[in-house]
Amino acid sequence: MSTLSPSAHRSPDPRARRDRPALRGVQVRQVLQVLRAERIKFTTLRSLWLTPLIALLLSAGVTTAVGAALGGADPNIVDDPGVGVFYGLNFGHVALACFGILLIGQEFNTRMIDVSLTAVPHRARMYGAKLALGALVGLAVGAAGTAGAFAGYAATVPGDWHGPAFTRAVVAGVLYPPLLVVFCFGLTALFGNLTAAMGLLVPTVFLVSPALGGLPGARLAAQFLPDRAGQYALHYADDPDVAYGHWTGLLIMALWAAAAAYGGLRALRRTT
């Protein structure tokens, strides 16, 4: 016959149950304080608010300028409206990548990350606040940039862009910027170095990835790079050379972003 210790029959401490709502309230206030601190950093540091603004202006402005210059003369931007509408994103996403890198890379570069971790010892909380801020800013840029790009395209390029892929292209256009920001943010935290992240990610997004997409031997592998996969979701037309569908391309980019964000958090937890 087994015997149970008195503690096995002991009911939970009623004071602990009463304290749980208060503890949750304290945690919520702490999270809000960290978010507020990150918002203040974003609004006061010129490089942080200027880069997403540049991304927005390039995404909508270049599309409008190219549409006004070429109109219906270029079949690439007429046959597939997604190419024409998001033409400016080819330039704007470089500024978005810089924003994701600077969001945490500046603190590594100046060693202010030590001050931030002293103020907020809970690394996941500090990391999550920065990540949430970057994603929200990226989402705002995506929404405003997509609206501006479609308006500029409609005003300068003749033709019907209300195709069956319109809704998908809009969703992808809104989600692409925050996913790119999260991806670059996570990799920068993983590297723990602003210079390394800037030297690797910006050339990759702007030069290497498009170049690999044009090489026959590397085209298949390049399809699965995050920016290439995400940009395929912006297109209206199907490409028989691409091994996945449009929605799958957006999913591939989301998986890259999630993996980078997780890797960055693990690396930050190992910092002293």
Short mmCIF file of N, CA, C and O in Angstrom, two decimals, residues 47 51 59 82 113 132 140 156 178 200 242 250 259 267-268 271:
data_model
loop_
_atom_site.label_atom_id
_atom_site.label_comp_id
_atom_site.label_asym_id
_atom_site.label_seq_id
_atom_site.Cartn_x
_atom_site.Cartn_y
_atom_site.Cartn_z
N SER A 47 18.42 57.64 -38.55
CA SER A 47 18.64 56.53 -39.48
C SER A 47 17.51 55.51 -39.42
O SER A 47 17.23 54.84 -40.41
N THR A 51 15.17 55.39 -43.11
CA THR A 51 15.29 54.27 -44.06
C THR A 51 13.94 53.71 -44.50
O THR A 51 13.74 53.48 -45.69
N SER A 59 9.60 52.69 -53.49
CA SER A 59 8.66 51.67 -53.93
C SER A 59 7.55 52.27 -54.78
O SER A 59 7.18 51.72 -55.83
N GLY A 82 2.04 42.74 -62.21
CA GLY A 82 2.79 42.64 -60.96
C GLY A 82 4.22 43.11 -61.11
O GLY A 82 4.80 43.69 -60.19
N ILE A 113 24.07 47.69 -26.92
CA ILE A 113 23.31 46.49 -26.62
C ILE A 113 23.52 46.08 -25.16
O ILE A 113 22.61 45.54 -24.51
N ALA A 132 8.91 43.36 -32.96
CA ALA A 132 7.54 43.82 -33.19
C ALA A 132 7.52 45.20 -33.82
O ALA A 132 6.73 45.48 -34.75
N ALA A 140 3.50 48.80 -42.23
CA ALA A 140 3.00 50.11 -42.65
C ALA A 140 3.60 50.52 -44.00
O ALA A 140 2.90 51.05 -44.88
N THR A 156 -0.33 55.79 -64.94
CA THR A 156 0.66 55.98 -66.00
C THR A 156 0.70 54.87 -67.05
O THR A 156 1.20 55.10 -68.15
N PRO A 178 7.50 43.60 -44.27
CA PRO A 178 7.77 43.17 -42.89
C PRO A 178 8.53 41.85 -42.81
O PRO A 178 9.36 41.67 -41.91
N LEU A 200 27.00 41.66 -45.96
CA LEU A 200 26.50 40.43 -46.56
C LEU A 200 25.09 40.58 -47.13
O LEU A 200 24.83 40.21 -48.27
N VAL A 242 9.68 28.08 -62.42
CA VAL A 242 9.69 28.16 -60.95
C VAL A 242 9.05 26.90 -60.39
O VAL A 242 7.98 26.47 -60.85
N LEU A 250 5.52 32.98 -51.00
CA LEU A 250 5.37 33.83 -49.82
C LEU A 250 5.61 33.02 -48.55
O LEU A 250 6.21 33.51 -47.58
N ALA A 259 12.90 31.49 -39.26
CA ALA A 259 14.16 30.84 -38.89
C ALA A 259 15.21 31.86 -38.47
O ALA A 259 15.94 31.66 -37.49
N ALA A 267 20.99 33.47 -30.44
CA ALA A 267 22.31 34.09 -30.36
C ALA A 267 22.33 35.19 -29.29
O ALA A 267 23.32 35.32 -28.55
N LEU A 268 21.26 35.97 -29.20
CA LEU A 268 21.21 37.04 -28.21
C LEU A 268 21.22 36.47 -26.79
O LEU A 268 21.80 37.06 -25.87
N THR A 271 24.70 35.92 -25.52
CA THR A 271 25.59 37.05 -25.30
C THR A 271 25.69 37.34 -23.81
O THR A 271 24.75 37.09 -23.04
#
